[in-house]
Amino acid sequence: AKTGGVGGSVLCTLRVPEDGTVAQPDDIVYRYILRGKATHERASDLFSLMGDILTNADFGYSQTRVVEMLKESKARYESAFRTSGQAYASLRISAGLNSAGLVNEATGGVSHYFKVLELLDTAQNDWPALLSRLEAMRSKILQRASSATVVNLTGDKKALDAASAQLGSFCAQLFGQGTSSDVPDWSSLSSLVAVKPNEAFSVPTQVNYVAKGGSLYKPGETTSGADSVVRRFLSLDYLWNQVRVQGGAYGSSASSNPISGSFVFSSYRDPNLKKTLDTYDGAATYLKDLKVDDAELTKAIVAAIGDLDSPLGPDQKGMASLRHYLQGTTLEQRKKWRSQVLNASPSDFQRFGDRLAALDATAACFASAGGIDEANADGAALTAEKLL
């Protein structure tokens, strides 16, 4: 092998304002990222391979492979809806909060599953139409390459010198496909995803995946690293005891996004539905009445710092630095966040509880049809849709 591998992914997030406040819901950062690694002796092979992938891939002979890939995607979705429904439920909630959430749902959630079904039918019955779309997508990407390309290199001096020497020919290959200064138009995003409040998707399963959340902060407001301490405490204490130990769920957690200001509860392989939603609703009162002691506070701080300091390999460090650069997160902002985590106090729990009490939350669930009917009989008021 000439390289250690090449792979593509998409980064879709909101852009962090210069003052570090919560981002505007329509200010999207959307990038296709092609990553690869190689020893310094193979730098030319790596860039040559990446250039060929981006500019010379022949879609015309790929119908059989595309059909196979779409069938694989369909099967993965149908399995994941039954085994990891909490992730897709969280995506549905995020889609109703900001444009980045809409894009992520449209390209990796329930909405994308239906698009995969549509594309599979087109690939099998009208291949020229799909081929034309693929070619047009590549052309649009390459036309913006000269104005939108960012190259991020990670390595020791020898590796960086070898890679830098290849950049000229690599960029010339990308930039030779024409230019376009058009900024992506996201105005039609809402037509891609139809999100309803309090959704429930019925799938063949004996357990439930229950999520509920909303925007904890508005655009322009300031979040705090102490919030991640409270969030970790909720996962390690309140949700652990109420949803896992007493409720019998296999897992439960609280997650937040300081860039968008969103906050979501979720449970995994949960025998309950309405009871879990009620537990989420009780979190605000629990925090406001809580008398957290030093040991519990320290445990939550350590857990939050652990989220910040997980070990990273060289390629992971490079990817993290690229992500920070693209979304606009500065070193000063990250230092401030860390300091706030380390200096979290009991008053932060009360403050967070007040925020939760005012949260305009919506639910999204994956469960059996019978489970949804039972929850609605108990007053859950979920809008049911058969998915599988």
Tab-separated table of C-alpha atoms in Angstrom:
chain	number	residue	atom	x	y	z
A	1	ALA	CA	0.000	0.000	0.000
A	2	LYS	CA	1.230	3.480	-0.841
A	3	THR	CA	-0.787	5.309	1.823
A	4	GLY	CA	-2.326	4.733	5.241
A	5	GLY	CA	-5.778	5.295	3.781
A	6	VAL	CA	-7.935	8.016	2.234
A	7	GLY	CA	-11.503	8.834	3.251
A	8	GLY	CA	-14.127	11.532	2.907
A	9	SER	CA	-16.543	13.095	5.393
A	10	VAL	CA	-18.704	16.186	5.781
A	11	LEU	CA	-18.452	18.884	8.440
A	12	CYS	CA	-21.725	20.713	9.029
A	13	THR	CA	-21.992	23.077	11.980
A	14	LEU	CA	-22.749	26.674	12.826
A	15	ARG	CA	-20.081	29.379	12.692
A	16	VAL	CA	-18.895	30.607	16.083
A	17	PRO	CA	-19.171	34.411	16.410
A	18	GLU	CA	-15.957	36.289	17.215
A	19	ASP	CA	-17.211	37.062	20.712
A	20	GLY	CA	-17.863	33.357	21.387
A	21	THR	CA	-21.611	33.744	21.925
A	22	VAL	CA	-24.265	31.357	20.625
A	23	ALA	CA	-24.256	31.277	16.820
A	24	GLN	CA	-26.936	32.561	14.486
A	25	PRO	CA	-29.150	29.614	13.430
A	26	ASP	CA	-28.611	30.157	9.685
A	27	ASP	CA	-24.838	30.818	9.664
A	28	ILE	CA	-23.712	27.420	8.384
A	29	VAL	CA	-20.220	26.005	7.939
A	30	TYR	CA	-20.485	23.173	5.417
A	31	ARG	CA	-17.348	21.479	4.086
A	32	TYR	CA	-16.484	18.265	2.333
A	33	ILE	CA	-13.297	16.965	3.953
A	34	LEU	CA	-10.976	14.509	2.199
A	35	ARG	CA	-8.443	13.052	4.630
A	36	GLY	CA	-5.414	10.843	4.056
A	37	LYS	CA	-2.111	9.875	5.638
A	38	ALA	CA	1.224	8.632	4.360
A	39	THR	CA	4.901	8.567	5.236
A	40	HIS	CA	7.015	11.417	3.888
A	41	GLU	CA	8.390	9.169	1.130
A	42	ARG	CA	4.853	8.627	-0.143
A	43	ALA	CA	3.614	12.223	-0.011
A	44	SER	CA	3.468	12.472	-3.801
A	45	ASP	CA	1.453	9.239	-4.021
A	46	LEU	CA	-1.016	10.519	-1.436
A	47	PHE	CA	-1.652	13.839	-3.197
A	48	SER	CA	-1.852	12.136	-6.595
A	49	LEU	CA	-4.446	9.687	-5.292
A	50	MET	CA	-6.491	12.433	-3.627
A	51	GLY	CA	-6.401	14.517	-6.793
A	52	ASP	CA	-7.576	11.602	-8.909
A	53	ILE	CA	-10.444	10.880	-6.506
A	54	LEU	CA	-11.652	14.473	-6.674
A	55	THR	CA	-11.238	15.130	-10.386
A	56	ASN	CA	-10.994	11.885	-12.370
A	57	ALA	CA	-13.397	9.354	-10.820
A	58	ASP	CA	-15.463	7.869	-13.659
A	59	PHE	CA	-19.068	7.666	-12.497
A	60	GLY	CA	-20.215	6.350	-15.857
A	61	TYR	CA	-19.118	2.779	-15.107
A	62	SER	CA	-20.330	2.811	-11.495
A	63	GLN	CA	-24.025	1.937	-11.738
A	64	THR	CA	-23.659	-1.527	-10.224
A	65	ARG	CA	-21.508	-0.228	-7.387
A	66	VAL	CA	-23.822	2.718	-6.700
A	67	VAL	CA	-26.823	0.387	-6.501
A	68	GLU	CA	-24.889	-1.823	-4.060
A	69	MET	CA	-23.921	1.183	-1.923
A	70	LEU	CA	-27.495	2.463	-1.773
A	71	LYS	CA	-28.782	-0.978	-0.801
A	72	GLU	CA	-26.143	-1.107	1.940
A	73	SER	CA	-27.185	2.360	3.167
A	74	LYS	CA	-30.839	1.292	3.235
A	75	ALA	CA	-29.998	-1.808	5.273
A	76	ARG	CA	-27.801	0.165	7.694
A	77	TYR	CA	-30.534	2.709	8.330
A	78	GLU	CA	-33.187	0.052	8.917
A	79	SER	CA	-30.921	-1.718	11.395
A	80	ALA	CA	-29.850	1.501	13.139
A	81	PHE	CA	-33.420	2.745	13.613
A	82	ARG	CA	-34.058	-0.387	15.691
A	83	THR	CA	-30.756	-0.392	17.601
A	84	SER	CA	-29.608	3.254	17.850
A	85	GLY	CA	-32.825	5.209	17.612
A	86	GLN	CA	-31.721	7.789	20.177
A	87	ALA	CA	-29.181	9.217	17.714
A	88	TYR	CA	-31.825	9.713	15.023
A	89	ALA	CA	-34.314	11.102	17.530
A	90	SER	CA	-31.720	13.689	18.593
A	91	LEU	CA	-31.151	14.588	14.930
A	92	ARG	CA	-34.873	15.242	14.488
A	93	ILE	CA	-34.870	17.621	17.445
A	94	SER	CA	-31.786	19.475	16.181
A	95	ALA	CA	-33.385	19.818	12.740
A	96	GLY	CA	-36.079	21.964	14.277
A	97	LEU	CA	-33.606	24.307	15.972
A	98	ASN	CA	-31.171	25.555	13.307
A	99	SER	CA	-30.083	25.170	9.692
A	100	ALA	CA	-27.072	22.990	10.479
A	101	GLY	CA	-29.423	20.577	12.223
A	102	LEU	CA	-31.641	20.587	9.144
A	103	VAL	CA	-28.715	19.705	6.888
A	104	ASN	CA	-27.483	16.949	9.204
A	105	GLU	CA	-30.963	15.423	9.328
A	106	ALA	CA	-31.386	15.735	5.553
A	107	THR	CA	-28.055	14.002	4.928
A	108	GLY	CA	-27.919	11.491	7.786
A	109	GLY	CA	-31.308	11.043	9.424
A	110	VAL	CA	-34.846	9.841	8.746
A	111	SER	CA	-35.223	12.276	5.847
A	112	HIS	CA	-32.080	10.901	4.243
A	113	TYR	CA	-33.377	7.356	4.590
A	114	PHE	CA	-36.341	8.276	2.382
A	115	LYS	CA	-33.952	10.004	-0.028
A	116	VAL	CA	-31.861	6.817	-0.201
A	117	LEU	CA	-34.994	4.891	-1.207
A	118	GLU	CA	-35.660	7.453	-3.933
A	119	LEU	CA	-32.063	7.381	-5.179
A	120	LEU	CA	-32.038	3.584	-5.224
A	121	ASP	CA	-35.090	3.562	-7.472
A	122	THR	CA	-33.471	6.144	-9.768
A	123	ALA	CA	-30.158	4.242	-9.889
A	124	GLN	CA	-31.949	1.061	-10.914
A	125	ASN	CA	-34.466	2.543	-13.357
A	126	ASP	CA	-33.020	5.839	-14.626
A	127	TRP	CA	-29.257	5.688	-14.255
A	128	PRO	CA	-28.512	8.548	-16.710
A	129	ALA	CA	-30.541	10.951	-14.550
A	130	LEU	CA	-28.597	10.044	-11.403
A	131	LEU	CA	-25.293	10.085	-13.302
A	132	SER	CA	-26.037	13.630	-14.438
A	133	ARG	CA	-26.682	14.701	-10.837
A	134	LEU	CA	-23.431	13.152	-9.622
A	135	GLU	CA	-21.439	14.882	-12.347
A	136	ALA	CA	-23.136	18.205	-11.565
A	137	MET	CA	-22.342	17.873	-7.856
A	138	ARG	CA	-18.665	17.216	-8.536
A	139	SER	CA	-18.508	20.111	-10.986
A	140	LYS	CA	-20.020	22.479	-8.425
A	141	ILE	CA	-17.540	21.376	-5.755
A	142	LEU	CA	-14.538	21.812	-8.048
A	143	GLN	CA	-15.720	25.187	-9.340
A	144	ARG	CA	-15.584	26.516	-5.782
A	145	ALA	CA	-12.228	24.887	-5.033
A	146	SER	CA	-10.089	27.950	-5.775
A	147	SER	CA	-12.042	30.112	-3.328
A	148	ALA	CA	-13.011	27.583	-0.668
A	149	THR	CA	-10.177	25.047	-0.359
A	150	VAL	CA	-8.338	24.780	2.968
A	151	VAL	CA	-5.358	22.414	3.273
A	152	ASN	CA	-4.400	21.251	6.760
A	153	LEU	CA	-1.104	19.366	7.219
A	154	THR	CA	-0.012	17.479	10.337
A	155	GLY	CA	3.388	15.841	10.809
A	156	ASP	CA	7.006	16.319	11.811
A	157	LYS	CA	9.293	18.664	9.845
A	158	LYS	CA	10.356	16.010	7.348
A	159	ALA	CA	6.752	15.044	6.618
A	160	LEU	CA	5.595	18.661	6.347
A	161	ASP	CA	8.434	19.563	3.979
A	162	ALA	CA	7.618	16.593	1.745
A	163	ALA	CA	3.896	17.381	1.747
A	164	SER	CA	4.394	21.103	1.132
A	165	ALA	CA	6.417	20.328	-1.978
A	166	GLN	CA	3.374	18.589	-3.488
A	167	LEU	CA	0.834	21.309	-2.771
A	168	GLY	CA	1.482	23.316	-5.944
A	169	SER	CA	0.644	20.540	-8.382
A	170	PHE	CA	-2.239	19.303	-6.214
A	171	CYS	CA	-3.907	22.722	-6.040
A	172	ALA	CA	-3.299	23.304	-9.760
A	173	GLN	CA	-5.187	20.078	-10.486
A	174	LEU	CA	-8.125	21.162	-8.315
A	175	PHE	CA	-8.215	24.792	-9.410
A	176	GLY	CA	-8.057	23.919	-13.115
A	177	GLN	CA	-11.726	22.938	-13.161
A	178	GLY	CA	-13.078	26.496	-13.397
A	179	THR	CA	-14.017	29.055	-10.782
A	180	SER	CA	-17.184	30.174	-9.081
A	181	SER	CA	-17.686	32.757	-6.357
A	182	ASP	CA	-21.263	31.692	-5.663
A	183	VAL	CA	-22.032	31.273	-1.993
A	184	PRO	CA	-24.264	28.263	-1.232
A	185	ASP	CA	-27.950	29.170	-1.034
A	186	TRP	CA	-29.577	27.573	1.991
A	187	SER	CA	-32.943	29.326	1.597
A	188	SER	CA	-34.767	26.157	0.492
A	189	LEU	CA	-33.540	24.039	3.392
A	190	SER	CA	-36.887	23.872	5.148
A	191	SER	CA	-38.367	22.070	2.148
A	192	LEU	CA	-35.890	19.200	2.600
A	193	VAL	CA	-37.045	18.180	6.069
A	194	ALA	CA	-40.552	18.182	7.514
A	195	VAL	CA	-40.083	18.123	11.287
A	196	LYS	CA	-43.112	18.046	13.559
A	197	PRO	CA	-43.125	18.744	17.292
A	198	ASN	CA	-43.313	15.646	19.502
A	199	GLU	CA	-42.719	12.999	16.833
A	200	ALA	CA	-42.781	9.252	17.346
A	201	PHE	CA	-41.586	6.811	14.660
A	202	SER	CA	-42.847	3.250	14.918
A	203	VAL	CA	-40.306	0.520	14.166
A	204	PRO	CA	-40.221	-3.236	14.916
A	205	THR	CA	-38.647	-3.113	18.387
A	206	GLN	CA	-39.398	-4.198	21.944
A	207	VAL	CA	-37.594	-1.217	23.489
A	208	ASN	CA	-37.821	2.538	23.085
A	209	TYR	CA	-35.414	5.335	22.205
A	210	VAL	CA	-36.637	8.548	23.806
A	211	ALA	CA	-35.243	12.056	23.281
A	212	LYS	CA	-36.419	15.500	24.320
A	213	GLY	CA	-34.743	18.882	24.007
A	214	GLY	CA	-34.631	22.370	22.588
A	215	SER	CA	-32.678	25.629	22.543
A	216	LEU	CA	-31.324	26.323	26.011
A	217	TYR	CA	-29.667	29.561	24.835
A	218	LYS	CA	-30.718	32.088	22.214
A	219	PRO	CA	-28.373	33.464	19.520
A	220	GLY	CA	-26.072	36.084	21.005
A	221	GLU	CA	-26.297	34.734	24.556
A	222	THR	CA	-23.200	33.469	26.348
A	223	THR	CA	-22.819	29.848	27.403
A	224	SER	CA	-20.456	28.625	30.117
A	225	GLY	CA	-18.089	25.706	30.513
A	226	ALA	CA	-19.795	25.092	33.859
A	227	ASP	CA	-22.829	23.919	31.867
A	228	SER	CA	-20.873	20.847	30.767
A	229	VAL	CA	-20.259	20.017	34.436
A	230	VAL	CA	-23.980	20.162	35.202
A	231	ARG	CA	-24.746	18.157	32.066
A	232	ARG	CA	-22.300	15.462	33.155
A	233	PHE	CA	-23.834	15.423	36.626
A	234	LEU	CA	-27.274	14.920	35.134
A	235	SER	CA	-25.994	11.948	33.152
A	236	LEU	CA	-24.016	10.418	36.015
A	237	ASP	CA	-26.550	11.003	38.797
A	238	TYR	CA	-30.100	12.004	37.940
A	239	LEU	CA	-30.543	10.122	34.662
A	240	TRP	CA	-28.498	7.161	35.867
A	241	ASN	CA	-30.735	6.690	38.901
A	242	GLN	CA	-34.087	7.632	37.400
A	243	VAL	CA	-33.895	6.284	33.844
A	244	ARG	CA	-31.347	3.475	34.135
A	245	VAL	CA	-31.532	2.070	37.678
A	246	GLN	CA	-35.221	2.660	38.422
A	247	GLY	CA	-36.516	2.806	34.850
A	248	GLY	CA	-34.531	-0.132	33.484
A	249	ALA	CA	-33.111	1.580	30.387
A	250	TYR	CA	-29.779	0.358	29.066
A	251	GLY	CA	-28.488	3.926	28.832
A	252	SER	CA	-29.413	7.580	29.160
A	253	SER	CA	-27.578	10.862	28.754
A	254	ALA	CA	-27.806	14.628	28.493
A	255	SER	CA	-25.985	16.352	25.643
A	256	SER	CA	-25.474	19.997	24.757
A	257	ASN	CA	-23.985	22.046	21.939
A	258	PRO	CA	-22.427	25.320	23.112
A	259	ILE	CA	-22.207	26.600	19.524
A	260	SER	CA	-25.934	26.318	18.799
A	261	GLY	CA	-27.123	26.558	22.403
A	262	SER	CA	-29.124	23.323	22.132
A	263	PHE	CA	-29.692	20.730	24.846
A	264	VAL	CA	-31.105	17.191	24.468
A	265	PHE	CA	-31.962	14.329	26.828
A	266	SER	CA	-31.940	10.821	25.336
A	267	SER	CA	-32.364	7.219	26.432
A	268	TYR	CA	-31.222	3.952	24.871
A	269	ARG	CA	-33.055	0.612	24.867
A	270	ASP	CA	-35.624	2.000	27.275
A	271	PRO	CA	-38.661	-0.070	28.431
A	272	ASN	CA	-40.504	3.190	29.188
A	273	LEU	CA	-41.636	6.108	27.062
A	274	LYS	CA	-44.040	8.473	28.827
A	275	LYS	CA	-42.349	7.863	32.180
A	276	THR	CA	-38.971	8.805	30.697
A	277	LEU	CA	-40.378	11.989	29.178
A	278	ASP	CA	-41.762	12.892	32.607
A	279	THR	CA	-38.348	12.234	34.131
A	280	TYR	CA	-36.766	14.667	31.682
A	281	ASP	CA	-39.369	17.263	32.653
A	282	GLY	CA	-38.462	16.803	36.306
A	283	ALA	CA	-34.766	17.589	35.831
A	284	ALA	CA	-35.205	21.359	36.281
A	285	THR	CA	-36.871	21.008	39.687
A	286	TYR	CA	-34.285	18.445	40.721
A	287	LEU	CA	-31.415	20.823	39.965
A	288	LYS	CA	-33.027	23.828	41.616
A	289	ASP	CA	-33.643	21.839	44.822
A	290	LEU	CA	-30.264	20.098	44.759
A	291	LYS	CA	-27.632	20.593	47.458
A	292	VAL	CA	-24.575	19.331	45.628
A	293	ASP	CA	-21.627	18.392	47.856
A	294	ASP	CA	-17.919	18.788	47.113
A	295	ALA	CA	-17.418	15.123	46.193
A	296	GLU	CA	-20.249	15.131	43.647
A	297	LEU	CA	-19.075	18.432	42.198
A	298	THR	CA	-15.509	17.193	41.845
A	299	LYS	CA	-16.689	13.988	40.159
A	300	ALA	CA	-18.686	15.974	37.608
A	301	ILE	CA	-15.778	18.375	36.956
A	302	VAL	CA	-13.391	15.462	36.365
A	303	ALA	CA	-15.875	13.900	33.930
A	304	ALA	CA	-16.270	17.191	32.039
A	305	ILE	CA	-12.497	17.695	31.828
A	306	GLY	CA	-12.189	14.119	30.580
A	307	ASP	CA	-14.445	15.035	27.668
A	308	LEU	CA	-12.028	17.835	26.777
A	309	ASP	CA	-8.828	15.857	27.247
A	310	SER	CA	-9.416	12.497	25.584
A	311	PRO	CA	-6.176	11.181	24.011
A	312	LEU	CA	-5.724	12.042	20.320
A	313	GLY	CA	-3.397	10.614	17.699
A	314	PRO	CA	-1.580	12.916	15.243
A	315	ASP	CA	-4.287	12.632	12.580
A	316	GLN	CA	-6.999	13.300	15.173
A	317	LYS	CA	-5.154	16.381	16.410
A	318	GLY	CA	-4.916	17.648	12.855
A	319	MET	CA	-8.623	17.092	12.306
A	320	ALA	CA	-9.485	18.859	15.565
A	321	SER	CA	-7.383	21.874	14.597
A	322	LEU	CA	-9.060	22.011	11.172
A	323	ARG	CA	-12.513	21.830	12.724
A	324	HIS	CA	-11.694	24.648	15.173
A	325	TYR	CA	-10.384	26.775	12.304
A	326	LEU	CA	-13.365	26.221	10.019
A	327	GLN	CA	-16.024	26.825	12.657
A	328	GLY	CA	-14.192	29.792	14.162
A	329	THR	CA	-13.350	28.489	17.648
A	330	THR	CA	-10.294	30.305	19.021
A	331	LEU	CA	-7.690	29.158	21.522
A	332	GLU	CA	-8.778	31.933	23.889
A	333	GLN	CA	-12.372	30.682	23.794
A	334	ARG	CA	-11.270	27.118	24.558
A	335	LYS	CA	-9.097	28.294	27.454
A	336	LYS	CA	-11.997	30.280	28.871
A	337	TRP	CA	-14.286	27.248	28.593
A	338	ARG	CA	-11.766	25.040	30.410
A	339	SER	CA	-11.383	27.603	33.190
A	340	GLN	CA	-15.143	27.741	33.639
A	341	VAL	CA	-15.276	23.946	33.876
A	342	LEU	CA	-12.607	23.894	36.585
A	343	ASN	CA	-14.306	26.687	38.535
A	344	ALA	CA	-17.860	25.338	38.409
A	345	SER	CA	-19.794	25.854	41.642
A	346	PRO	CA	-23.140	24.811	43.175
A	347	SER	CA	-24.672	28.083	41.972
A	348	ASP	CA	-24.148	26.904	38.384
A	349	PHE	CA	-26.508	24.004	39.069
A	350	GLN	CA	-29.230	26.389	40.225
A	351	ARG	CA	-28.670	28.635	37.210
A	352	PHE	CA	-28.828	25.674	34.845
A	353	GLY	CA	-32.011	24.482	36.530
A	354	ASP	CA	-33.617	27.865	35.846
A	355	ARG	CA	-32.626	27.533	32.189
A	356	LEU	CA	-34.131	24.045	31.966
A	357	ALA	CA	-37.361	25.232	33.574
A	358	ALA	CA	-37.776	27.796	30.790
A	359	LEU	CA	-36.798	25.370	27.992
A	360	ASP	CA	-39.361	25.075	25.189
A	361	ALA	CA	-38.692	21.387	24.560
A	362	THR	CA	-40.000	18.932	21.989
A	363	ALA	CA	-39.776	15.144	21.949
A	364	ALA	CA	-38.735	12.618	19.327
A	365	CYS	CA	-38.995	8.879	19.877
A	366	PHE	CA	-38.432	5.558	18.136
A	367	ALA	CA	-40.667	2.842	19.539
A	368	SER	CA	-43.142	0.135	18.652
A	369	ALA	CA	-46.595	1.138	17.464
A	370	GLY	CA	-48.074	-0.357	20.615
A	371	GLY	CA	-45.638	1.518	22.819
A	372	ILE	CA	-46.526	4.808	21.153
A	373	ASP	CA	-50.250	4.146	21.550
A	374	GLU	CA	-49.755	3.332	25.228
A	375	ALA	CA	-47.751	6.526	25.799
A	376	ASN	CA	-50.398	8.610	24.057
A	377	ALA	CA	-53.084	7.004	26.198
A	378	ASP	CA	-51.111	8.300	29.190
A	379	GLY	CA	-51.074	11.819	27.741
A	380	ALA	CA	-47.770	11.924	25.799
A	381	ALA	CA	-49.429	13.670	22.817
A	382	LEU	CA	-46.996	12.229	20.283
A	383	THR	CA	-47.561	12.437	16.529
A	384	ALA	CA	-47.036	8.875	15.299
A	385	GLU	CA	-45.608	7.849	11.935
A	386	LYS	CA	-44.842	4.330	10.748
A	387	LEU	CA	-41.214	4.181	9.609
A	388	LEU	CA	-40.569	0.468	9.120
